[in-house]
PDB file of C-alpha atoms in Angstrom:
ATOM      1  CA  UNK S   1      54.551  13.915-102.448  1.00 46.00           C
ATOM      2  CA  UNK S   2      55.308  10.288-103.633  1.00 49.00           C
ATOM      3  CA  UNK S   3      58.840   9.623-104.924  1.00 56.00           C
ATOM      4  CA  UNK S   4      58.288   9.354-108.528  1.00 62.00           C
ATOM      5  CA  UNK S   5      61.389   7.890-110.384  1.00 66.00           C
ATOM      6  CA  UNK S   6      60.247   5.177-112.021  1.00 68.00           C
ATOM      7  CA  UNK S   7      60.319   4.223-115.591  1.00 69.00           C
ATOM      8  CA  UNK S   8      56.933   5.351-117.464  1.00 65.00           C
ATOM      9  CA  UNK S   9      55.229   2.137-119.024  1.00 68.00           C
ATOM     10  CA  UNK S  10      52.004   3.733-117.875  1.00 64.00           C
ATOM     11  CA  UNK S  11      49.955   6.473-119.384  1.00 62.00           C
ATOM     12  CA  UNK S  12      49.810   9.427-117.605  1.00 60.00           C
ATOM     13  CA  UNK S  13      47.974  10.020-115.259  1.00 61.00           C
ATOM     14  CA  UNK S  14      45.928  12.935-115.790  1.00 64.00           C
ATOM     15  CA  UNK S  15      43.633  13.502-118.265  1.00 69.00           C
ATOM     16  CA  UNK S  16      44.435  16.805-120.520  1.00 71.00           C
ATOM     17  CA  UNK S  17      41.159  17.821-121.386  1.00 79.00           C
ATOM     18  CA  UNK S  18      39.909  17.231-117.458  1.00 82.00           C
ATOM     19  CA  UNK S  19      39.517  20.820-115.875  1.00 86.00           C
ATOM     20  CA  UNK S  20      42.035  20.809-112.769  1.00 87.00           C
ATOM     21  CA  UNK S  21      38.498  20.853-110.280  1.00 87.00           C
ATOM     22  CA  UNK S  22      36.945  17.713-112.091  1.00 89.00           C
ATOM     23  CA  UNK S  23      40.222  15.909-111.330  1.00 90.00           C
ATOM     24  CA  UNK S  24      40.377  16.619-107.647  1.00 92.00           C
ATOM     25  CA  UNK S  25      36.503  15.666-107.132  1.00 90.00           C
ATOM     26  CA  UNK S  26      37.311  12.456-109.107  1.00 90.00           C
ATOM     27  CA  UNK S  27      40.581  11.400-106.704  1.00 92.00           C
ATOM     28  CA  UNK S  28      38.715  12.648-103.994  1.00 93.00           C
ATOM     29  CA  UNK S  29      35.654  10.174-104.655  1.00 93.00           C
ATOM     30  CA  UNK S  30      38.537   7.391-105.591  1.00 93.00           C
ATOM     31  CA  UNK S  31      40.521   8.163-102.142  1.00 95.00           C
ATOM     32  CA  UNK S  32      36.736   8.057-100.253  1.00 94.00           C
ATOM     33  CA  UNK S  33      35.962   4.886-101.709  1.00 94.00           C
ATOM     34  CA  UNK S  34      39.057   2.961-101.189  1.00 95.00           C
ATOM     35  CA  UNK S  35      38.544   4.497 -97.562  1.00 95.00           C
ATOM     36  CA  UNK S  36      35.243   2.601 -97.206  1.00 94.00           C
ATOM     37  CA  UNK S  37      34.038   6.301 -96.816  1.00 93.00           C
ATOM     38  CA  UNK S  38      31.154   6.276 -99.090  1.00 93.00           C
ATOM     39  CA  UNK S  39      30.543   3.763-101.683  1.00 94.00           C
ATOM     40  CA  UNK S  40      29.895   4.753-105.465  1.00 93.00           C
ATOM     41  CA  UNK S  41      26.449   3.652-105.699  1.00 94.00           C
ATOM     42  CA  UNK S  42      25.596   6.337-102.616  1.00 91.00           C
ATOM     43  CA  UNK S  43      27.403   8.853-105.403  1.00 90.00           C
ATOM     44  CA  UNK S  44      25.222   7.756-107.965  1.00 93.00           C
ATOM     45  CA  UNK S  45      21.915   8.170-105.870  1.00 93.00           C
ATOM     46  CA  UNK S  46      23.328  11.740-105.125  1.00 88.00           C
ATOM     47  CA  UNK S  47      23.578  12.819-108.582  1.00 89.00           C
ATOM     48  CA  UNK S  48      20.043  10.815-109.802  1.00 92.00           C
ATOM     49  CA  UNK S  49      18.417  12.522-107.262  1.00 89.00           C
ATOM     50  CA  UNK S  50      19.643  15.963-107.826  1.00 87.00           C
ATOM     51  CA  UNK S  51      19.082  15.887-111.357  1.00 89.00           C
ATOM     52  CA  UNK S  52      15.903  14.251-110.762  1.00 91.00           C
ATOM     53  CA  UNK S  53      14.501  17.965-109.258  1.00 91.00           C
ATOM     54  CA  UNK S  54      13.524  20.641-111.399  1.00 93.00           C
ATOM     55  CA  UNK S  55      11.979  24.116-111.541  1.00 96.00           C
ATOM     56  CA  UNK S  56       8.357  22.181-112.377  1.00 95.00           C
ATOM     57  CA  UNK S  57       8.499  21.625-108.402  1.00 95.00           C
ATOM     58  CA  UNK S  58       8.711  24.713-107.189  1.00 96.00           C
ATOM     59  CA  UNK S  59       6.018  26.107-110.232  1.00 97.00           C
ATOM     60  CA  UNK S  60       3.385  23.965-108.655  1.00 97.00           C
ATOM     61  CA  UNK S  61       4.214  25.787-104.958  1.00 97.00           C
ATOM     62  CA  UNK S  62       4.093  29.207-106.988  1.00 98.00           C
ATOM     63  CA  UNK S  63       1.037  28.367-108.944  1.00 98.00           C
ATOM     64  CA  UNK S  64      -1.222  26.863-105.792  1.00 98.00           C
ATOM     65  CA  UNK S  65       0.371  30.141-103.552  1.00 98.00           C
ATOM     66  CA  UNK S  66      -1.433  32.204-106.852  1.00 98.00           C
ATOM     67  CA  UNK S  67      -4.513  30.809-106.197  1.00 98.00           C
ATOM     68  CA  UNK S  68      -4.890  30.518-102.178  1.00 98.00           C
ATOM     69  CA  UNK S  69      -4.106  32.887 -99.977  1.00 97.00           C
ATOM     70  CA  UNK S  70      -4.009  30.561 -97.072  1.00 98.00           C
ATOM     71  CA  UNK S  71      -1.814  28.500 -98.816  1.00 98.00           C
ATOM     72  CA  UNK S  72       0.667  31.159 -99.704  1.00 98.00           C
ATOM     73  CA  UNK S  73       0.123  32.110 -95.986  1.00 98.00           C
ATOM     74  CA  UNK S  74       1.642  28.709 -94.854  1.00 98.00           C
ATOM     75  CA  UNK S  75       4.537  28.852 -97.432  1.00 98.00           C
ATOM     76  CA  UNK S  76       5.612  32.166 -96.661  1.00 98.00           C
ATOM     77  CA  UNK S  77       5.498  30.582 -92.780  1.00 96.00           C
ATOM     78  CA  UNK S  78       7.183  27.541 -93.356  1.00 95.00           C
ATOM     79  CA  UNK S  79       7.841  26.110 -96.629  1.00 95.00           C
ATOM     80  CA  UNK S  80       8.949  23.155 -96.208  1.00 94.00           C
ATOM     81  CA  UNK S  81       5.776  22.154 -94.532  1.00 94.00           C
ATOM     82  CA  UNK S  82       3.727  23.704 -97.049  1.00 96.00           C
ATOM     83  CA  UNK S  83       6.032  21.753-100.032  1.00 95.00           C
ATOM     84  CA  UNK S  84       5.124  18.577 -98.029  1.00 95.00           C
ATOM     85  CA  UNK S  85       1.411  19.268 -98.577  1.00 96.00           C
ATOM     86  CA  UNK S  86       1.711  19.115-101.980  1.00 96.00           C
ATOM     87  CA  UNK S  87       3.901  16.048-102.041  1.00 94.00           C
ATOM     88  CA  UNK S  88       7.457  17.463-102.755  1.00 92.00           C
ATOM     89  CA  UNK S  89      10.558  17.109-100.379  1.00 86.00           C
ATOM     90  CA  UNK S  90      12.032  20.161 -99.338  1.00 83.00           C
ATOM     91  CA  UNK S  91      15.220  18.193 -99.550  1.00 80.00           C
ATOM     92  CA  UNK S  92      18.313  18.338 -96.764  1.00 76.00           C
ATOM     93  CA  UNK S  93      18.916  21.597 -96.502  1.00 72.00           C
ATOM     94  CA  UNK S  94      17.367  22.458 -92.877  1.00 72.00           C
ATOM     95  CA  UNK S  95      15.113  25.400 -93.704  1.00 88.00           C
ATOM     96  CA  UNK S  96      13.515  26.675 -96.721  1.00 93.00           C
ATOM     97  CA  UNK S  97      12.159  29.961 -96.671  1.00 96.00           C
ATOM     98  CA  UNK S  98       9.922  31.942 -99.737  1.00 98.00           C
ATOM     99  CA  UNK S  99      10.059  35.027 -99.734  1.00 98.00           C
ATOM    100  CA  UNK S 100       6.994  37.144-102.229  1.00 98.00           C
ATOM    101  CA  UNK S 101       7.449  39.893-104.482  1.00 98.00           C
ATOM    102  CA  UNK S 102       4.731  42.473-104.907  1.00 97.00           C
ATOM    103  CA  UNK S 103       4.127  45.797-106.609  1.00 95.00           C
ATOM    104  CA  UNK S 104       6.501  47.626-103.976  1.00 97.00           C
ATOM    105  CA  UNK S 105       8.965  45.046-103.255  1.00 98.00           C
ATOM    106  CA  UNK S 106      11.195  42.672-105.509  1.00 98.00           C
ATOM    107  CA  UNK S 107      13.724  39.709-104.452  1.00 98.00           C
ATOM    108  CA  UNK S 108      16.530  38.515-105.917  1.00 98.00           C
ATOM    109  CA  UNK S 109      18.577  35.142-104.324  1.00 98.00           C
ATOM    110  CA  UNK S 110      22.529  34.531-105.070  1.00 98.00           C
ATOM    111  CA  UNK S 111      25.151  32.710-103.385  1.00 97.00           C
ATOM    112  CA  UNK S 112      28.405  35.071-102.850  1.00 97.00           C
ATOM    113  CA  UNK S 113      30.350  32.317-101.345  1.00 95.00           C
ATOM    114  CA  UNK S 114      29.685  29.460-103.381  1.00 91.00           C
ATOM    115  CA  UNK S 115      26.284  27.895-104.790  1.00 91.00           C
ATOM    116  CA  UNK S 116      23.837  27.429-102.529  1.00 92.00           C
ATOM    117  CA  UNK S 117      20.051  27.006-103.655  1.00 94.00           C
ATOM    118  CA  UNK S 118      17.366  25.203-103.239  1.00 94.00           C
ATOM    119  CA  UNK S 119      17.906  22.189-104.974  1.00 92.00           C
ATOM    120  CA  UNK S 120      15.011  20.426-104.192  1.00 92.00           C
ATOM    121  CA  UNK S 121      12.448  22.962-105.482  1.00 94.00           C
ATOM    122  CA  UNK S 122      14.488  23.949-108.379  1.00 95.00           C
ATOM    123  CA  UNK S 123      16.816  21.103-109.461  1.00 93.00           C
ATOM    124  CA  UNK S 124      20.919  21.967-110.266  1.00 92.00           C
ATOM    125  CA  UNK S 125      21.520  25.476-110.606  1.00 95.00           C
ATOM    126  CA  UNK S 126      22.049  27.232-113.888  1.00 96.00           C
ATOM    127  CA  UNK S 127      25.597  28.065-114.517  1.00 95.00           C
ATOM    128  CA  UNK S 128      25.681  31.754-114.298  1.00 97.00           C
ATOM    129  CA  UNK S 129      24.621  31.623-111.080  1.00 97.00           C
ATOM    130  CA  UNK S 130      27.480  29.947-110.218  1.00 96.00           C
ATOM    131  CA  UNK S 131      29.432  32.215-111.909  1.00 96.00           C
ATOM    132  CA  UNK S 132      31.885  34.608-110.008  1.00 96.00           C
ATOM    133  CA  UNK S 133      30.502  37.506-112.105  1.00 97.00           C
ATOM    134  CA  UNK S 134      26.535  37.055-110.784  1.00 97.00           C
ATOM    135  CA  UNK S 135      27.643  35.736-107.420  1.00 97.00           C
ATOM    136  CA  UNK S 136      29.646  39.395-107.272  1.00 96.00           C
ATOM    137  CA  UNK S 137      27.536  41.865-109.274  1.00 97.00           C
ATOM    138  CA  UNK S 138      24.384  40.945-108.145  1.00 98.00           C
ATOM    139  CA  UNK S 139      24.667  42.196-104.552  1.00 97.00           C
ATOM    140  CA  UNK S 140      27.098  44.929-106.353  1.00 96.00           C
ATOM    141  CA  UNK S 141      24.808  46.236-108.370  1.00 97.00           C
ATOM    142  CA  UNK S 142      21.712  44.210-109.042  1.00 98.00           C
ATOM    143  CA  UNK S 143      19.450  46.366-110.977  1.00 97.00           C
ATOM    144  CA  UNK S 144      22.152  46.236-113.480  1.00 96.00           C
ATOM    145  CA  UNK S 145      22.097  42.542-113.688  1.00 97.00           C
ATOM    146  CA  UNK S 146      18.432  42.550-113.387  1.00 97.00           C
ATOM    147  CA  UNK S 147      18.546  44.904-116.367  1.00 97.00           C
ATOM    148  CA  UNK S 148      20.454  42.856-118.448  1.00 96.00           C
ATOM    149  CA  UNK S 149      18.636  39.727-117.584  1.00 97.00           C
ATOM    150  CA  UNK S 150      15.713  42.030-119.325  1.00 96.00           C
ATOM    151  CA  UNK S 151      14.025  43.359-116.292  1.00 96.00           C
ATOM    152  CA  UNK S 152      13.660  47.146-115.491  1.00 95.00           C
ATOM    153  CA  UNK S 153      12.823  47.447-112.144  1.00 94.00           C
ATOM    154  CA  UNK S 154      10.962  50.822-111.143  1.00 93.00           C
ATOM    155  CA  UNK S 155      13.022  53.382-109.317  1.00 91.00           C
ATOM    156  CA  UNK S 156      10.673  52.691-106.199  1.00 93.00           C
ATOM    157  CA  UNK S 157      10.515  49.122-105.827  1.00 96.00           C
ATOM    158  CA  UNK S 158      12.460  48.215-103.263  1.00 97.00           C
ATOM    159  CA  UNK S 159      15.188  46.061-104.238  1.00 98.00           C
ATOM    160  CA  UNK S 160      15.848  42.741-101.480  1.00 98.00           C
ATOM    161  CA  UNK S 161      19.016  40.878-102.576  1.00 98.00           C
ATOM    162  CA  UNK S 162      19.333  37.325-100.284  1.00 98.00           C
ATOM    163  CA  UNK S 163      22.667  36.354-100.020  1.00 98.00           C
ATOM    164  CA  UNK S 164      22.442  32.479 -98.996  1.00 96.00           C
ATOM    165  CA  UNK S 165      25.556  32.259 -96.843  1.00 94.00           C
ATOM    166  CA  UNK S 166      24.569  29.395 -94.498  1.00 93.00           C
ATOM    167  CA  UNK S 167      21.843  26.768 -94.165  1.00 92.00           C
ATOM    168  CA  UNK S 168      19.049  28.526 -95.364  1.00 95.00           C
ATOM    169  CA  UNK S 169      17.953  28.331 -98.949  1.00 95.00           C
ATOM    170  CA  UNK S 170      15.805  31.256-100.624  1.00 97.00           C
ATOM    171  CA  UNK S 171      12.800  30.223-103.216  1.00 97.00           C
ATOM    172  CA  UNK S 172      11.124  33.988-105.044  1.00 98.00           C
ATOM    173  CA  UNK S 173       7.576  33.795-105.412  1.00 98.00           C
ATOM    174  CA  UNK S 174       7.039  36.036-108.128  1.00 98.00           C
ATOM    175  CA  UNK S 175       4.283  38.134-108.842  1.00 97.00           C
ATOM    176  CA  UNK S 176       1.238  36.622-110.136  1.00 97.00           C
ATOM    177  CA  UNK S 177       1.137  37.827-114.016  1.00 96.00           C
ATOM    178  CA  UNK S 178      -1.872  39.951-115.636  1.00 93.00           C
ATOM    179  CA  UNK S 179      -3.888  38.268-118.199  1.00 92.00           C
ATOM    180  CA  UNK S 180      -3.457  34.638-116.090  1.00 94.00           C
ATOM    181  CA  UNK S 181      -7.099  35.521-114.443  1.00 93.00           C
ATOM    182  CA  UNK S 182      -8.841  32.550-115.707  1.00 94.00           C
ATOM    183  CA  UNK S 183      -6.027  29.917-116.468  1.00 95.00           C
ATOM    184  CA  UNK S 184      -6.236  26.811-114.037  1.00 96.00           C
ATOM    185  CA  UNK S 185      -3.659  25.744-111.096  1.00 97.00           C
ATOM    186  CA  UNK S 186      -1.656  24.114-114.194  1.00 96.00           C
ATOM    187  CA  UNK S 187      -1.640  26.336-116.276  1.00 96.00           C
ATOM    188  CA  UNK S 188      -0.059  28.893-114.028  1.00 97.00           C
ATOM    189  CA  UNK S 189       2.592  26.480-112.717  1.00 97.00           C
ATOM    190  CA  UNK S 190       3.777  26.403-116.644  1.00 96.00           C
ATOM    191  CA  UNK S 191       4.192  30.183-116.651  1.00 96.00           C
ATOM    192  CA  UNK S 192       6.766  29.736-113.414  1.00 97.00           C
ATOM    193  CA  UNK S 193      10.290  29.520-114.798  1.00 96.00           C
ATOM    194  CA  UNK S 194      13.041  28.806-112.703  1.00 97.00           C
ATOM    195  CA  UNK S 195      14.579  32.576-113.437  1.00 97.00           C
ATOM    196  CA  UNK S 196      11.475  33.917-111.933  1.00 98.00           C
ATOM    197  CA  UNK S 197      11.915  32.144-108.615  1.00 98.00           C
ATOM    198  CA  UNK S 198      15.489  33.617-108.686  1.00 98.00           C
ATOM    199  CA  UNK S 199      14.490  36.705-108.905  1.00 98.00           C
ATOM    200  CA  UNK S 200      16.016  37.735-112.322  1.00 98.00           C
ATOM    201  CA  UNK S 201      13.006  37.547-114.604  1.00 96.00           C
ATOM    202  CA  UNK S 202       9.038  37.797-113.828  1.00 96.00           C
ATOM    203  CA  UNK S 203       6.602  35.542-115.764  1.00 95.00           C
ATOM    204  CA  UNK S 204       4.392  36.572-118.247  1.00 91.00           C
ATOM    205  CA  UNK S 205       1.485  35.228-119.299  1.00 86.00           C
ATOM    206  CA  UNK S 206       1.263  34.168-123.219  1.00 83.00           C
ATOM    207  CA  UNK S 207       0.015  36.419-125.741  1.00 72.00           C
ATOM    208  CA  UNK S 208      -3.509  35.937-126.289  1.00 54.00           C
ATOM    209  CA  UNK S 209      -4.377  34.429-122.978  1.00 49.00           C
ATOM    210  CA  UNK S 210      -6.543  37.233-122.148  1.00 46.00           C
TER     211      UNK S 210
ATOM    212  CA  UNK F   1      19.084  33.889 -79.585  1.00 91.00           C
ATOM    213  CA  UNK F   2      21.110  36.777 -78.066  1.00 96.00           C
ATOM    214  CA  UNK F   3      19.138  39.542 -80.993  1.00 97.00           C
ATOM    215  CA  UNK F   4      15.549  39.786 -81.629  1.00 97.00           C
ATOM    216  CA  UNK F   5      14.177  41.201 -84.839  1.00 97.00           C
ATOM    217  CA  UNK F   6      14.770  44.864 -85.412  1.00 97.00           C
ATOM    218  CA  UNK F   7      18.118  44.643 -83.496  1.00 97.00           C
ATOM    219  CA  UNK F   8      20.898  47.011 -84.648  1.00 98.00           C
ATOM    220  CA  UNK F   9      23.755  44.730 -85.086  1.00 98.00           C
ATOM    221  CA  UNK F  10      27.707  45.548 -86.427  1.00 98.00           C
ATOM    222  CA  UNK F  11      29.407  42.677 -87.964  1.00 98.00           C
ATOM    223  CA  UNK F  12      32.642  41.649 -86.454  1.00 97.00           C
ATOM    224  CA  UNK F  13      35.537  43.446 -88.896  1.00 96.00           C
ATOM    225  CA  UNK F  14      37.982  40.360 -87.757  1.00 93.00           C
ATOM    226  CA  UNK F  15      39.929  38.419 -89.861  1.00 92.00           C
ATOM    227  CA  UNK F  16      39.462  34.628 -90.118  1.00 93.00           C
ATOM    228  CA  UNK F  17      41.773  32.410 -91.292  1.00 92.00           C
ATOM    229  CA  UNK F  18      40.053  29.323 -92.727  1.00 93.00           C
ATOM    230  CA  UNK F  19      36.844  28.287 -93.777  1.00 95.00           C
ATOM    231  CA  UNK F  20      33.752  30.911 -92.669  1.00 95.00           C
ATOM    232  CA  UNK F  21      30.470  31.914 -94.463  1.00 96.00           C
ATOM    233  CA  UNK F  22      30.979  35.932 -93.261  1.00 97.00           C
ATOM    234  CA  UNK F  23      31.288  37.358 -96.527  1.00 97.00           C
ATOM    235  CA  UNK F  24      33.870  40.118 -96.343  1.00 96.00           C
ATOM    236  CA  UNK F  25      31.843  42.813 -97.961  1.00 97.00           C
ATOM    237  CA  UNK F  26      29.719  43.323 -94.943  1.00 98.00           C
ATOM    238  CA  UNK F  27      32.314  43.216 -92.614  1.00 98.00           C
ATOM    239  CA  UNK F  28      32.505  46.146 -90.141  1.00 97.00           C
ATOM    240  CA  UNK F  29      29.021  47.566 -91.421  1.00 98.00           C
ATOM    241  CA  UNK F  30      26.189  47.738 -89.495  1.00 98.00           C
ATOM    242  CA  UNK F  31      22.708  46.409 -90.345  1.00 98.00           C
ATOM    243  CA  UNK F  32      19.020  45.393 -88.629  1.00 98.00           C
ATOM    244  CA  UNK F  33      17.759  41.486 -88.092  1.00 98.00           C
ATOM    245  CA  UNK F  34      15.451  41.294 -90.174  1.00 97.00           C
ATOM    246  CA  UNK F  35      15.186  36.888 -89.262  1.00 97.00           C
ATOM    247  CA  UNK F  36      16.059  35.194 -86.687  1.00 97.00           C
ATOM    248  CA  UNK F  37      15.864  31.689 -87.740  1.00 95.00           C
ATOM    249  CA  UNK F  38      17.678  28.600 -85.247  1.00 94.00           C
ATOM    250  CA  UNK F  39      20.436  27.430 -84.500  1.00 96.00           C
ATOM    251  CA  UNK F  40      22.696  25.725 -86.971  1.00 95.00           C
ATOM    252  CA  UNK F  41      26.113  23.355 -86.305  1.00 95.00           C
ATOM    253  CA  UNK F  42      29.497  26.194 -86.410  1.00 96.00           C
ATOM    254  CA  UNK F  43      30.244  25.914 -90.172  1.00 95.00           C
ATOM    255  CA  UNK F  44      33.940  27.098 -88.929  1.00 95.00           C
ATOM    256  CA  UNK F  45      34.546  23.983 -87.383  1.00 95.00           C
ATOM    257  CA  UNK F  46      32.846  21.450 -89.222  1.00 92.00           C
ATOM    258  CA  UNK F  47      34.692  22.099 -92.263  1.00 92.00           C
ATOM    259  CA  UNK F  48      37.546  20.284 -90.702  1.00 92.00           C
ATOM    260  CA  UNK F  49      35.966  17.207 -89.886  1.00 89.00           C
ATOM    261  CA  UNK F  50      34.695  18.478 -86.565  1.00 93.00           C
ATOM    262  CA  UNK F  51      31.099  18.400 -85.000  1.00 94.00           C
ATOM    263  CA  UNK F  52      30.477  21.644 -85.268  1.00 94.00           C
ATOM    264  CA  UNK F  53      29.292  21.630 -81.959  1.00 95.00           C
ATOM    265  CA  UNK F  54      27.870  24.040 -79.958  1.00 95.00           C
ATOM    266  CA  UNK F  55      25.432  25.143 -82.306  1.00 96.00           C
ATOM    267  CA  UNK F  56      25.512  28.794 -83.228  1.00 97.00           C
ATOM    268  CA  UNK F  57      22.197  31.076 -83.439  1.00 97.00           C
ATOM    269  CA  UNK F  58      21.541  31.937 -87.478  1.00 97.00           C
ATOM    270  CA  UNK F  59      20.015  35.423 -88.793  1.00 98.00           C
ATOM    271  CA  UNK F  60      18.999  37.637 -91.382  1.00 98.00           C
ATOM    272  CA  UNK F  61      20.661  40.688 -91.594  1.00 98.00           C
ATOM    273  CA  UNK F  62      19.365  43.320 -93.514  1.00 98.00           C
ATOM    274  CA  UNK F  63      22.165  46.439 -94.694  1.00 98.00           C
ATOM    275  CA  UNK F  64      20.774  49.407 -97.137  1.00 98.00           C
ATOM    276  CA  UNK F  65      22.668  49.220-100.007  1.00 97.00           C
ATOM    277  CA  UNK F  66      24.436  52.298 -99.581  1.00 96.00           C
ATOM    278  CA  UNK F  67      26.063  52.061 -96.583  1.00 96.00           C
ATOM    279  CA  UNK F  68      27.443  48.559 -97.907  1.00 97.00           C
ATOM    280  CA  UNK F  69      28.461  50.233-101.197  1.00 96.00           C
ATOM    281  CA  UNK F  70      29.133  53.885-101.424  1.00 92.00           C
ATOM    282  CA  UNK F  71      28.679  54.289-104.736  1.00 93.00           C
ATOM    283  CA  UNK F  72      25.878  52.113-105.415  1.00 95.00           C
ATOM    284  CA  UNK F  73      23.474  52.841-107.876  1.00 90.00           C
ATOM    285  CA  UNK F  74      20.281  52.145-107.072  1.00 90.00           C
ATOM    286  CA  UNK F  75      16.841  53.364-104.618  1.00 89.00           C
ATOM    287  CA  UNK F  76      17.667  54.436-101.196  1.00 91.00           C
ATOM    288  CA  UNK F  77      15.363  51.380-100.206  1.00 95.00           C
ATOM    289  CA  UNK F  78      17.292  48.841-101.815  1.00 97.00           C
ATOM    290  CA  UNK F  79      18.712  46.469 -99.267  1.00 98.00           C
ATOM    291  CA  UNK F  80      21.006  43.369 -99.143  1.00 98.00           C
ATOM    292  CA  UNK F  81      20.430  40.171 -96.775  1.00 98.00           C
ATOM    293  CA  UNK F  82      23.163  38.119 -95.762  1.00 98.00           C
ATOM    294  CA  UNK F  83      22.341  35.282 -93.245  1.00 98.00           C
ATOM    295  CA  UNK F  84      24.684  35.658 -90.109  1.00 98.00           C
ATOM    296  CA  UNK F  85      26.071  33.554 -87.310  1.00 98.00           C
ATOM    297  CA  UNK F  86      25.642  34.715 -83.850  1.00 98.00           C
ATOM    298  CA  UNK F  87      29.405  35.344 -83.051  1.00 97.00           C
ATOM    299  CA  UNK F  88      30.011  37.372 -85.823  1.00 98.00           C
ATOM    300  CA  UNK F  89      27.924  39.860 -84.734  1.00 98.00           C
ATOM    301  CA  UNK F  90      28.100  42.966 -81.966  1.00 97.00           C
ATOM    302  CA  UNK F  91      25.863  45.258 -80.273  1.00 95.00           C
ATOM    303  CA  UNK F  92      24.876  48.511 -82.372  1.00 95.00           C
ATOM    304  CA  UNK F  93      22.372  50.590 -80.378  1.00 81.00           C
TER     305      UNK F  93
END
């Protein structure tokens, strides 16, 4: 620690309403930056570009896996190869892999040890998943948080939790609903929500679709 | 790649001091590869400013829920995935 016995003409220098983590990010970017580390604007870009991402991304993987089976095929391979025929950057994270529920099997992605998710397909994750309490109960007991997300899973599905611990990130393709027979490649990709390619929620198709 | 898919592995019950991505919960219990995907820089190193150098093989481990959880509640299928470094895990067959 500094020596700190100086008069106080300056304010000081934390900020009460600033959560304790908020404040170390912020000296740690200010310590970086005097360092030459990283400069702000490369901080900036960062954040742009994460927010820039969102579940629509990963929807249009989903919705084009719905309606070719060689498609799906090449996602379920390697999808980061398959997200680069459609356009979209798999992002930094070295390997992407999708993993598809069916009638017999279900998946559900966390993060025990921190956040991890792919980003790039699915933009910032919500805040309950970053919460200790999901991160915890749902390789705990998952059909209970499935349940409570609204989704009663049959006693004989088989239940997958992926815990992304290292440099792998997890993207659910969920199962295709009934009554989306005749909707187009849009369409579907409107009925993928970001839950559903968590694994807490399946899509439905909208009342009167049929 | 020291496991191929199927394997019978036991995770390492050690203690680590520091920064590692074994969670403890499936310490000491024994599980199948389900993945085996590459080989990734040591996460245990580079978290202090290191290379991470040599890189260490990555899998999927696959553990039925009730042998992770005694009392979990749940079908006797249900199973939990962690991904795995290499030197965290030991021979089970």
């Amino acid at each position: 620690m500094s020596r700190h016995d100086h008069d106080h003409p300056h304010a000081p220098i934390t900020n009460g309403d600033e959560p304790a983590a908020a404040m170390r990010v912020r000296i740690l970017e200010e310590l970086l930056v005097e360092k030459g580390a990283i400069r702000r604007e490369d901080v900036r870009r960062g954040i742009d570009w994460l927010v820039s991402r969102s579940p629509a991304d990963g929807a249009r993987l989903v919705a084009r896996a719905w309606l070719d089976p060689e498609f799906k095929e090449r996602l379920l391979a390697d999808a980061r190869s398959a997200a680069l025929e459609l356009g979209l950057d798999a992002g930094p994270s070295p390997v992407v892999v999708a993993v598809e529920n069916t009638e017999a099997v279900h998946h559900l992605v966390v993060c025990t040890l921190c956040s991890c998710y792919p980003r790039a397909l699915l933009g910032p994750p919500p805040d309950w998943y970053k919460s200790i309490t999901y991160r915890s109960r749902a390789v705990s007991e998952p059909r209970g948080v499935l349940s409570e997300f609204g989704l009663e899973l049959e006693d004989d599905v088989e239940l997958r939790v992926l815990d992304s611990t290292a440099d792998i990130r997890y993207l659910v393709v969920p199962r295709r609903p009934a009554g989306s027979e005749t909707m187009s490649e849009e369409e579907l990709a409107t009925l993928v929500t970001r839950d559903s390619m968590i694994g807490v929620a399946d899509p439905t198709a909208p009342a009167g679709i049929v | 790649m020291r496991y191929r898919r199927g394997q019978r592995v036991r995770v390492a019950a050690r203690r680590h001091e520091g920064h590692h991505r074994t969670p403890g919960y499936v310490k000491g219990k024994i599980g199948s590869v389900e993945r085996v995907h590459a080989s990734f820089t040591n996460p245990e190193t580079r978290a202090y400013g290191a290379d991470g150098l040599p890189k260490q093989p990555l899998y999927l481990v696959g553990f039925a829920q009730r042998d992770v959880w005694p009392d979990y509640r749940g079908g006797s299928g249900d199973r939990v995935y962690v991904d795995l470094f290499e030197h965290w895990l030991e021979d089970a067959e």
